[in-house]
Every structure is written in structure tokens, then in C-alpha cells.
Amino acid sequence: MPDLGKIRNEIDIIDNQILELFERRMKLTEEVAQFKIETGKQIFDQEREIFKLQKLEDSAGNPFNARGIQEIFRQMMSISRKRQYQLLTENHVEQPVDYVQVDKLPIEGARVIFQGIEGAYTFEAMQVFFGRDIQSSHVETWKEAMELVAEGQADYAVLPIENSTAGVVFDIYDLMAEYPNYIVGEQIIRIEHQLLGVPSAEISDIHTVYSHPQGLAQCKRYLEQYPDWEQKKVLNTAIAAKKVAEDGDRSQAAIASRTAAQYFGLKVLDNQGLSTDTNSTRFIVISNQKRFVKKAGKISIYFELPHESGSLYNMLSHVIYNNLNMTKIESRPIEGRNWEYRFFIDFEGNLSDAAVKNALRGIDAEASYLRILGNY
């Protein structure tokens, strides 16, 4: 019978040898980094790494060990690159980031676009973020808002990107990838849905309810009490309220805000159970200018990856190794490229932070494409 204690002692000896060799390897990595700093050579040499990994794999004693060697050395090379990226930053080898730091956003007299009409939650978010000293106008679609900002016909737009109950608004992610606009702020608004009808209506009169798809989704449990009601989707909760007011039909109701009820002269038929106490929507403020305020603490980026095993982990490891707290990740298919995706992530930090510079440098070097969407 094998002596387990003896075997474990021998493993400990080998582990200590591996540790010593790892330390020596990382010391050599620093010397390589110094050479690259002095010569301007790129850190990531993908062809060399692929060749070396294949050579190591071919030297393995069996297929299982070959797979393990691939995994170990792939990680070791990744760790070495991360250390080299850190050394570049420590030696003030800056990677250009064409964002301008400002003390505060220039919002006085700003031209601001929102989707929908007055009384919508987006309208409320806009007023909370900007105040009333702005020129505001509305459009029918998020795409129109994006276009007007990109073309410089508006300074900012306010767009919903995520609801705590119904989840993310995927169309906004796709539009952020399509248009050269940037996130410069965010505003979270508590959503308190109301069931609205004309002044003479009662709940027993209702046969049709209108709202934005997100509004209907967020009130799903409430609406399950009324299976006979026909649910109809419109572009905005305030547009739903406007339609009910204009039609004057007692059988119609809208799911919208109390502000919309006041704005369109509607009656609150019910406000219990439509929204949870935690139902909130996060709105982003976009601009076509690359600005970030000094106190900005969140960064949004998206990147594209080769369709290879472990590629997503390798990108996210740059965030992990630099002790940055990732707060969100979403994926979206890339049009025209089957089974390839772009990944959107949010993490805490400021573009002036060394850790952020290290992470972005690594992702930029190793992803197929990287775009910084904003620091806010």
C-alpha cells in the first residue's frame, strides 16, 4: 500500500520547487517588459505563444497531461502579460485615451432629447438629472435620439437601459454599438406604476390596457388578475396615457406614472400591487463628446472576441487581476457573424486610475475590438 504521508511530502517539495521556478520566471518577465519598454515592442505576441504552447503540449506524456500543460502555461503566459502591462503603466508608458476630464458636465442651456412625451419616466429622469434649465424635446424612438446626438443636433439624450424587475433594454446596447455616442451620466428612478383611466371609469369598465412593453412586463403579476384584459403595446407609458385621454373610452386604461395622470387629466384607478418597492429603472445620459467628470466611478466598455475557448475568461481576468469590481456583463450577437458576440461590461473605477489603465491596456491588446463607452 502506498505511503500517503510520504507521497504528500514529496508533492509539497515539488510544489515549493514550482513556486521557486514561478518566482524566477516572473523576474525574467520583468526583464522582458523592460526590453519592450525600451524598444516599443508590443507585449502580446500571439504567434509566439501559440507556437510555444503547441511545443509544450507535444512534449507531454499523455493526452490528459497535454491538456493540463495547455491550461497551466496559458494561464502563466496570461499572468506574465498582466505584470508587463502593470510595468508599462508604472514606467509612465501611457496608452492614449482620448477622453477629456472635466469638473462637471456643461449642462446649462443644454439641448436634451428624450424618447416618448412629457409625463414619461424618461422625462422624469431627464428633469431629475438636468433640472429645468434646459431645452428639451422628444422623439418617437431611441434610434432617433441616438441619431440627433451623434449628428450634433442635440447635446444629450436620456435613455432607459435597465429595469430592476424586467431586466435590460437590449435595443439600447445595440444602439450604443452602432452610434459614436458616449455615456456621460446615469440616473436611477423609482418606478411607481399606476393604472389610469378616464375620470368616469372604474376598474370594472376596463377591457383594454396600454403601456410600453416594459411597463406591461413589470406589471405582469398584477395583470394576471385580469386575464380577460387585452394588453396592447405602445412606444411609451406616457403615450399610453395620452391615447386613453384622447380616446375618452371608459373601457381603456393605461399603465403609466402619476405624473402622466396629472399631465393628461386621467384618474388613478389603482396603484396597489402594480410595482414592487424595489422597481427602479436606470437611465443613461449620452453625448457625442468623450468627457468624464473627476469624480466618475463607473466605466462601461464593450469588446469583441475571437470564437475560441477561454477568450471571455481571459478578458475578464484583466478586471479581476487589477482588483476592479465588475458590476454588470451582457452579451449581444454581432450582426452578420454567426455565433459571435460582443460583450458589454460595467466596472467600478476612473479612467485616471492606474488599475483601470492596466485593465484597459490588456483588453485592448488581446480582444478583437474594444470600445470605451464612458466613464460616469
Short mmCIF file of C-alpha atoms in Angstrom, two decimals, residues 146 161 168-179 181 183 282 284 299-305 312 315-316 319 326-334 340-347 363 369-374 376:
data_model
loop_
_atom_site.label_atom_id
_atom_site.label_comp_id
_atom_site.label_asym_id
_atom_site.label_seq_id
_atom_site.Cartn_x
_atom_site.Cartn_y
_atom_site.Cartn_z
CA MET A 146 -29.16 58.47 -30.88
CA ILE A 161 -31.04 50.83 -20.19
CA VAL A 168 -32.04 45.17 -19.58
CA VAL A 169 -33.21 47.07 -22.65
CA PHE A 170 -31.25 45.20 -25.32
CA ASP A 171 -32.03 47.71 -28.06
CA ILE A 172 -30.05 50.36 -26.20
CA TYR A 173 -26.96 48.14 -26.09
CA ASP A 174 -27.22 47.57 -29.83
CA LEU A 175 -27.61 51.30 -30.47
CA MET A 176 -24.60 52.11 -28.30
CA ALA A 177 -22.53 49.82 -30.50
CA GLU A 178 -23.96 51.35 -33.68
CA TYR A 179 -23.58 55.08 -32.95
CA ASN A 181 -22.05 58.32 -28.67
CA ILE A 183 -22.23 57.60 -21.66
CA ARG A 282 -31.55 53.01 -14.68
CA ILE A 284 -28.09 56.65 -19.13
CA ILE A 299 -16.78 52.59 -16.58
CA SER A 300 -18.74 50.94 -19.40
CA ILE A 301 -16.97 49.20 -22.27
CA TYR A 302 -17.71 46.64 -24.91
CA PHE A 303 -15.38 44.28 -26.68
CA GLU A 304 -15.48 41.61 -29.36
CA LEU A 305 -13.66 38.29 -29.12
CA LEU A 312 -14.02 35.61 -22.42
CA MET A 315 -10.67 39.35 -20.98
CA LEU A 316 -12.46 39.36 -17.64
CA VAL A 319 -10.57 43.24 -14.47
CA MET A 326 -17.29 44.28 -12.21
CA THR A 327 -20.94 45.23 -11.70
CA LYS A 328 -22.53 44.02 -14.93
CA ILE A 329 -21.99 41.88 -18.02
CA GLU A 330 -24.26 41.46 -21.04
CA SER A 331 -23.74 39.81 -24.41
CA ARG A 332 -25.27 40.68 -27.77
CA PRO A 333 -24.95 38.81 -31.09
CA ILE A 334 -22.88 40.51 -33.77
CA GLU A 340 -20.06 35.64 -32.41
CA TYR A 341 -20.87 38.09 -29.68
CA ARG A 342 -19.89 41.44 -28.30
CA PHE A 343 -19.75 41.75 -24.53
CA PHE A 344 -20.75 44.81 -22.56
CA ILE A 345 -19.33 45.16 -19.07
CA ASP A 346 -19.51 47.78 -16.34
CA PHE A 347 -16.91 48.01 -13.62
CA ILE A 363 -8.21 44.06 -23.02
CA TYR A 369 -12.06 45.08 -30.70
CA LEU A 370 -12.50 47.33 -27.67
CA ARG A 371 -14.52 50.49 -27.24
CA ILE A 372 -14.81 52.57 -24.09
CA LEU A 373 -18.45 53.63 -23.85
CA GLY A 374 -17.99 56.06 -20.98
CA TYR A 376 -19.51 58.45 -15.34
#
